[in-house]
Structure formats: C-alpha cells, structure tokens
Amino acid sequence: MLLIFIGFGDSFLPKPLNNASLQTRTAINNLVLGMFPTWEPKVKPHQRTEKAIEATRTGGKVK
C-alpha cells in the first residue's frame, strides 16, 4: 500500500492526499540522489583528441 501511495498516489487520490504523495516521492528521490556525489572524471576525456587537432592545425607534433 505504501509503494502504491508513493508511486502512483498523485494520479488518483483526492486533493490533500495526492499532494502528500508527490511531496513524499520528491523527498525520497532527493534523499537517494543526495547519497551519490556528482562524479567527475580525473582526466579530461577529449584532451588527447583536442591536442591532436591543434597539432594538425599548426603543423606541429603532439605534446
């Protein structure tokens, strides 16, 4: 019953309960997303390609 209330309650419940369902789902989503930090790679994924393009343009070698 709790899963139905949280997952689908805002689509079929009357006005005071559908807002509670939506707010509960939003709070749970924010809580779960807050557990995982934003991941950023340690290296720039396109750095090697950008250097090769720049070397081609200038006629030099890749560093």
PDB file of N, CA and C in Angstrom:
ATOM      1  N   MET A   1       0.824  -1.197   0.000  1.00  0.00           N
ATOM      2  CA  MET A   1       0.000   0.000   0.000  1.00  0.00           C
ATOM      3  C   MET A   1       0.871   1.264   0.000  1.00  0.00           C
ATOM      4  N   LEU A   2       1.962   1.211   0.783  1.00  0.00           N
ATOM      5  CA  LEU A   2       2.846   2.377   0.856  1.00  0.00           C
ATOM      6  C   LEU A   2       3.500   2.650  -0.501  1.00  0.00           C
ATOM      7  N   LEU A   3       3.918   1.604  -1.193  1.00  0.00           N
ATOM      8  CA  LEU A   3       4.534   1.788  -2.509  1.00  0.00           C
ATOM      9  C   LEU A   3       3.546   2.368  -3.513  1.00  0.00           C
ATOM     10  N   ILE A   4       2.296   1.934  -3.455  1.00  0.00           N
ATOM     11  CA  ILE A   4       1.283   2.481  -4.352  1.00  0.00           C
ATOM     12  C   ILE A   4       1.031   3.946  -4.020  1.00  0.00           C
ATOM     13  N   PHE A   5       0.957   4.268  -2.727  1.00  0.00           N
ATOM     14  CA  PHE A   5       0.746   5.665  -2.308  1.00  0.00           C
ATOM     15  C   PHE A   5       1.872   6.552  -2.810  1.00  0.00           C
ATOM     16  N   ILE A   6       3.109   6.108  -2.627  1.00  0.00           N
ATOM     17  CA  ILE A   6       4.254   6.932  -3.030  1.00  0.00           C
ATOM     18  C   ILE A   6       4.395   6.979  -4.545  1.00  0.00           C
ATOM     19  N   GLY A   7       4.241   5.846  -5.194  1.00  0.00           N
ATOM     20  CA  GLY A   7       4.488   5.773  -6.631  1.00  0.00           C
ATOM     21  C   GLY A   7       3.395   6.346  -7.504  1.00  0.00           C
ATOM     22  N   PHE A   8       2.144   6.107  -7.136  1.00  0.00           N
ATOM     23  CA  PHE A   8       1.047   6.473  -8.035  1.00  0.00           C
ATOM     24  C   PHE A   8      -0.056   7.287  -7.378  1.00  0.00           C
ATOM     25  N   GLY A   9       0.087   7.622  -6.105  1.00  0.00           N
ATOM     26  CA  GLY A   9      -0.979   8.294  -5.372  1.00  0.00           C
ATOM     27  C   GLY A   9      -1.382   9.636  -5.927  1.00  0.00           C
ATOM     28  N   ASP A  10      -0.451  10.370  -6.511  1.00  0.00           N
ATOM     29  CA  ASP A  10      -0.795  11.703  -7.012  1.00  0.00           C
ATOM     30  C   ASP A  10      -1.683  11.648  -8.251  1.00  0.00           C
ATOM     31  N   SER A  11      -1.802  10.479  -8.882  1.00  0.00           N
ATOM     32  CA  SER A  11      -2.618  10.403 -10.093  1.00  0.00           C
ATOM     33  C   SER A  11      -4.071  10.025  -9.815  1.00  0.00           C
ATOM     34  N   PHE A  12      -4.397   9.419  -8.662  1.00  0.00           N
ATOM     35  CA  PHE A  12      -5.777   9.008  -8.445  1.00  0.00           C
ATOM     36  C   PHE A  12      -6.354   9.368  -7.077  1.00  0.00           C
ATOM     37  N   LEU A  13      -5.545   9.817  -6.154  1.00  0.00           N
ATOM     38  CA  LEU A  13      -6.060  10.178  -4.834  1.00  0.00           C
ATOM     39  C   LEU A  13      -6.659  11.583  -4.851  1.00  0.00           C
ATOM     40  N   PRO A  14      -7.585  11.882  -3.900  1.00  0.00           N
ATOM     41  CA  PRO A  14      -8.145  13.239  -3.829  1.00  0.00           C
ATOM     42  C   PRO A  14      -7.087  14.268  -3.435  1.00  0.00           C
ATOM     43  N   LYS A  15      -7.442  15.521  -3.535  1.00  0.00           N
ATOM     44  CA  LYS A  15      -6.516  16.645  -3.454  1.00  0.00           C
ATOM     45  C   LYS A  15      -5.554  16.638  -2.263  1.00  0.00           C
ATOM     46  N   PRO A  16      -5.943  16.527  -1.024  1.00  0.00           N
ATOM     47  CA  PRO A  16      -4.923  16.630   0.033  1.00  0.00           C
ATOM     48  C   PRO A  16      -3.938  15.464   0.020  1.00  0.00           C
ATOM     49  N   LEU A  17      -4.394  14.292  -0.367  1.00  0.00           N
ATOM     50  CA  LEU A  17      -3.513  13.120  -0.354  1.00  0.00           C
ATOM     51  C   LEU A  17      -2.595  13.058  -1.574  1.00  0.00           C
ATOM     52  N   ASN A  18      -3.068  13.573  -2.712  1.00  0.00           N
ATOM     53  CA  ASN A  18      -2.196  13.499  -3.891  1.00  0.00           C
ATOM     54  C   ASN A  18      -0.990  14.418  -3.737  1.00  0.00           C
ATOM     55  N   ASN A  19      -1.148  15.546  -3.063  1.00  0.00           N
ATOM     56  CA  ASN A  19      -0.006  16.418  -2.798  1.00  0.00           C
ATOM     57  C   ASN A  19       0.980  15.762  -1.835  1.00  0.00           C
ATOM     58  N   ALA A  20       0.459  15.075  -0.842  1.00  0.00           N
ATOM     59  CA  ALA A  20       1.324  14.379   0.120  1.00  0.00           C
ATOM     60  C   ALA A  20       2.111  13.278  -0.572  1.00  0.00           C
ATOM     61  N   SER A  21       1.473  12.575  -1.488  1.00  0.00           N
ATOM     62  CA  SER A  21       2.155  11.519  -2.238  1.00  0.00           C
ATOM     63  C   SER A  21       3.286  12.096  -3.090  1.00  0.00           C
ATOM     64  N   LEU A  22       2.996  13.170  -3.777  1.00  0.00           N
ATOM     65  CA  LEU A  22       4.005  13.802  -4.629  1.00  0.00           C
ATOM     66  C   LEU A  22       5.173  14.334  -3.807  1.00  0.00           C
ATOM     67  N   GLN A  23       4.875  14.971  -2.685  1.00  0.00           N
ATOM     68  CA  GLN A  23       5.936  15.511  -1.837  1.00  0.00           C
ATOM     69  C   GLN A  23       6.780  14.402  -1.223  1.00  0.00           C
ATOM     70  N   THR A  24       6.143  13.298  -0.849  1.00  0.00           N
ATOM     71  CA  THR A  24       6.885  12.163  -0.288  1.00  0.00           C
ATOM     72  C   THR A  24       7.822  11.579  -1.330  1.00  0.00           C
ATOM     73  N   ARG A  25       7.329  11.388  -2.546  1.00  0.00           N
ATOM     74  CA  ARG A  25       8.160  10.836  -3.621  1.00  0.00           C
ATOM     75  C   ARG A  25       9.319  11.778  -3.948  1.00  0.00           C
ATOM     76  N   THR A  26       9.067  13.066  -3.979  1.00  0.00           N
ATOM     77  CA  THR A  26      10.123  14.043  -4.258  1.00  0.00           C
ATOM     78  C   THR A  26      11.183  14.028  -3.164  1.00  0.00           C
ATOM     79  N   ALA A  27      10.756  13.928  -1.910  1.00  0.00           N
ATOM     80  CA  ALA A  27      11.708  13.890  -0.793  1.00  0.00           C
ATOM     81  C   ALA A  27      12.567  12.631  -0.847  1.00  0.00           C
ATOM     82  N   ILE A  28      11.960  11.498  -1.177  1.00  0.00           N
ATOM     83  CA  ILE A  28      12.715  10.241  -1.272  1.00  0.00           C
ATOM     84  C   ILE A  28      13.705  10.313  -2.433  1.00  0.00           C
ATOM     85  N   ASN A  29      13.274  10.853  -3.567  1.00  0.00           N
ATOM     86  CA  ASN A  29      14.179  10.990  -4.718  1.00  0.00           C
ATOM     87  C   ASN A  29      15.378  11.865  -4.372  1.00  0.00           C
ATOM     88  N   ASN A  30      15.131  12.988  -3.717  1.00  0.00           N
ATOM     89  CA  ASN A  30      16.224  13.893  -3.339  1.00  0.00           C
ATOM     90  C   ASN A  30      17.161  13.232  -2.337  1.00  0.00           C
ATOM     91  N   LEU A  31      16.614  12.451  -1.422  1.00  0.00           N
ATOM     92  CA  LEU A  31      17.429  11.751  -0.436  1.00  0.00           C
ATOM     93  C   LEU A  31      18.346  10.733  -1.110  1.00  0.00           C
ATOM     94  N   VAL A  32      17.788   9.949  -2.025  1.00  0.00           N
ATOM     95  CA  VAL A  32      18.581   8.924  -2.713  1.00  0.00           C
ATOM     96  C   VAL A  32      19.641   9.565  -3.600  1.00  0.00           C
ATOM     97  N   LEU A  33      19.270  10.606  -4.334  1.00  0.00           N
ATOM     98  CA  LEU A  33      20.245  11.274  -5.199  1.00  0.00           C
ATOM     99  C   LEU A  33      21.330  11.965  -4.390  1.00  0.00           C
ATOM    100  N   GLY A  34      21.009  12.421  -3.196  1.00  0.00           N
ATOM    101  CA  GLY A  34      21.996  13.067  -2.340  1.00  0.00           C
ATOM    102  C   GLY A  34      23.032  12.107  -1.785  1.00  0.00           C
ATOM    103  N   MET A  35      22.730  10.813  -1.808  1.00  0.00           N
ATOM    104  CA  MET A  35      23.677   9.810  -1.310  1.00  0.00           C
ATOM    105  C   MET A  35      24.859   9.620  -2.251  1.00  0.00           C
ATOM    106  N   PHE A  36      24.659   9.931  -3.516  1.00  0.00           N
ATOM    107  CA  PHE A  36      25.691   9.712  -4.511  1.00  0.00           C
ATOM    108  C   PHE A  36      26.272  11.049  -4.952  1.00  0.00           C
ATOM    109  N   PRO A  37      27.541  11.282  -4.689  1.00  0.00           N
ATOM    110  CA  PRO A  37      28.141  12.554  -5.112  1.00  0.00           C
ATOM    111  C   PRO A  37      28.242  12.623  -6.635  1.00  0.00           C
ATOM    112  N   THR A  38      28.315  13.823  -7.122  1.00  0.00           N
ATOM    113  CA  THR A  38      28.469  14.016  -8.558  1.00  0.00           C
ATOM    114  C   THR A  38      29.838  13.511  -8.983  1.00  0.00           C
ATOM    115  N   TRP A  39      29.848  12.628  -9.962  1.00  0.00           N
ATOM    116  CA  TRP A  39      31.099  12.029 -10.409  1.00  0.00           C
ATOM    117  C   TRP A  39      31.684  12.849 -11.539  1.00  0.00           C
ATOM    118  N   GLU A  40      32.949  13.164 -11.405  1.00  0.00           N
ATOM    119  CA  GLU A  40      33.677  13.842 -12.469  1.00  0.00           C
ATOM    120  C   GLU A  40      34.951  13.052 -12.730  1.00  0.00           C
ATOM    121  N   PRO A  41      35.262  12.781 -13.992  1.00  0.00           N
ATOM    122  CA  PRO A  41      36.463  12.002 -14.288  1.00  0.00           C
ATOM    123  C   PRO A  41      37.729  12.754 -13.879  1.00  0.00           C
ATOM    124  N   LYS A  42      38.769  11.987 -13.535  1.00  0.00           N
ATOM    125  CA  LYS A  42      40.030  12.594 -13.124  1.00  0.00           C
ATOM    126  C   LYS A  42      40.772  13.200 -14.305  1.00  0.00           C
ATOM    127  N   VAL A  43      40.563  12.642 -15.474  1.00  0.00           N
ATOM    128  CA  VAL A  43      41.198  13.156 -16.684  1.00  0.00           C
ATOM    129  C   VAL A  43      40.123  13.711 -17.611  1.00  0.00           C
ATOM    130  N   LYS A  44      40.530  14.591 -18.482  1.00  0.00           N
ATOM    131  CA  LYS A  44      39.595  15.128 -19.459  1.00  0.00           C
ATOM    132  C   LYS A  44      39.496  14.126 -20.603  1.00  0.00           C
ATOM    133  N   PRO A  45      38.309  13.615 -20.903  1.00  0.00           N
ATOM    134  CA  PRO A  45      38.187  12.540 -21.882  1.00  0.00           C
ATOM    135  C   PRO A  45      38.567  12.939 -23.309  1.00  0.00           C
ATOM    136  N   HIS A  46      38.455  14.197 -23.670  1.00  0.00           N
ATOM    137  CA  HIS A  46      38.741  14.616 -25.047  1.00  0.00           C
ATOM    138  C   HIS A  46      40.047  15.385 -25.165  1.00  0.00           C
ATOM    139  N   GLN A  47      40.836  15.392 -24.121  1.00  0.00           N
ATOM    140  CA  GLN A  47      42.058  16.191 -24.114  1.00  0.00           C
ATOM    141  C   GLN A  47      43.040  15.722 -25.193  1.00  0.00           C
ATOM    142  N   ARG A  48      43.233  14.429 -25.323  1.00  0.00           N
ATOM    143  CA  ARG A  48      44.176  13.903 -26.311  1.00  0.00           C
ATOM    144  C   ARG A  48      43.737  14.249 -27.729  1.00  0.00           C
ATOM    145  N   THR A  49      42.432  14.147 -27.994  1.00  0.00           N
ATOM    146  CA  THR A  49      41.916  14.472 -29.325  1.00  0.00           C
ATOM    147  C   THR A  49      42.085  15.957 -29.621  1.00  0.00           C
ATOM    148  N   GLU A  50      41.795  16.807 -28.630  1.00  0.00           N
ATOM    149  CA  GLU A  50      41.944  18.242 -28.833  1.00  0.00           C
ATOM    150  C   GLU A  50      43.397  18.614 -29.118  1.00  0.00           C
ATOM    151  N   LYS A  51      44.336  17.974 -28.438  1.00  0.00           N
ATOM    152  CA  LYS A  51      45.757  18.245 -28.695  1.00  0.00           C
ATOM    153  C   LYS A  51      46.141  17.801 -30.093  1.00  0.00           C
ATOM    154  N   ALA A  52      45.621  16.662 -30.541  1.00  0.00           N
ATOM    155  CA  ALA A  52      45.945  16.177 -31.888  1.00  0.00           C
ATOM    156  C   ALA A  52      45.375  17.107 -32.948  1.00  0.00           C
ATOM    157  N   ILE A  53      44.177  17.615 -32.740  1.00  0.00           N
ATOM    158  CA  ILE A  53      43.580  18.554 -33.699  1.00  0.00           C
ATOM    159  C   ILE A  53      44.392  19.842 -33.756  1.00  0.00           C
ATOM    160  N   GLU A  54      44.789  20.337 -32.602  1.00  0.00           N
ATOM    161  CA  GLU A  54      45.580  21.561 -32.552  1.00  0.00           C
ATOM    162  C   GLU A  54      46.928  21.364 -33.227  1.00  0.00           C
ATOM    163  N   ALA A  55      47.550  20.206 -33.032  1.00  0.00           N
ATOM    164  CA  ALA A  55      48.838  19.924 -33.670  1.00  0.00           C
ATOM    165  C   ALA A  55      48.677  19.842 -35.182  1.00  0.00           C
ATOM    166  N   THR A  56      47.570  19.292 -35.643  1.00  0.00           N
ATOM    167  CA  THR A  56      47.316  19.212 -37.081  1.00  0.00           C
ATOM    168  C   THR A  56      47.138  20.608 -37.677  1.00  0.00           C
ATOM    169  N   ARG A  57      46.464  21.455 -36.956  1.00  0.00           N
ATOM    170  CA  ARG A  57      46.235  22.814 -37.453  1.00  0.00           C
ATOM    171  C   ARG A  57      47.537  23.607 -37.532  1.00  0.00           C
ATOM    172  N   THR A  58      48.385  23.453 -36.531  1.00  0.00           N
ATOM    173  CA  THR A  58      49.621  24.234 -36.503  1.00  0.00           C
ATOM    174  C   THR A  58      50.775  23.541 -37.221  1.00  0.00           C
ATOM    175  N   GLY A  59      50.594  22.310 -37.594  1.00  0.00           N
ATOM    176  CA  GLY A  59      51.637  21.584 -38.296  1.00  0.00           C
ATOM    177  C   GLY A  59      52.723  21.050 -37.354  1.00  0.00           C
ATOM    178  N   GLY A  60      52.504  21.117 -36.074  1.00  0.00           N
ATOM    179  CA  GLY A  60      53.475  20.651 -35.081  1.00  0.00           C
ATOM    180  C   GLY A  60      53.196  19.221 -34.654  1.00  0.00           C
ATOM    181  N   LYS A  61      53.965  18.798 -33.681  1.00  0.00           N
ATOM    182  CA  LYS A  61      53.796  17.448 -33.146  1.00  0.00           C
ATOM    183  C   LYS A  61      52.911  17.490 -31.905  1.00  0.00           C
ATOM    184  N   VAL A  62      52.346  16.345 -31.588  1.00  0.00           N
ATOM    185  CA  VAL A  62      51.522  16.218 -30.399  1.00  0.00           C
ATOM    186  C   VAL A  62      52.411  16.168 -29.177  1.00  0.00           C
ATOM    187  N   LYS A  63      52.077  16.957 -28.171  1.00  0.00           N
ATOM    188  CA  LYS A  63      52.880  17.005 -26.956  1.00  0.00           C
ATOM    189  C   LYS A  63      52.504  15.880 -26.033  1.00  0.00           C
TER     190      LYS A  63
END
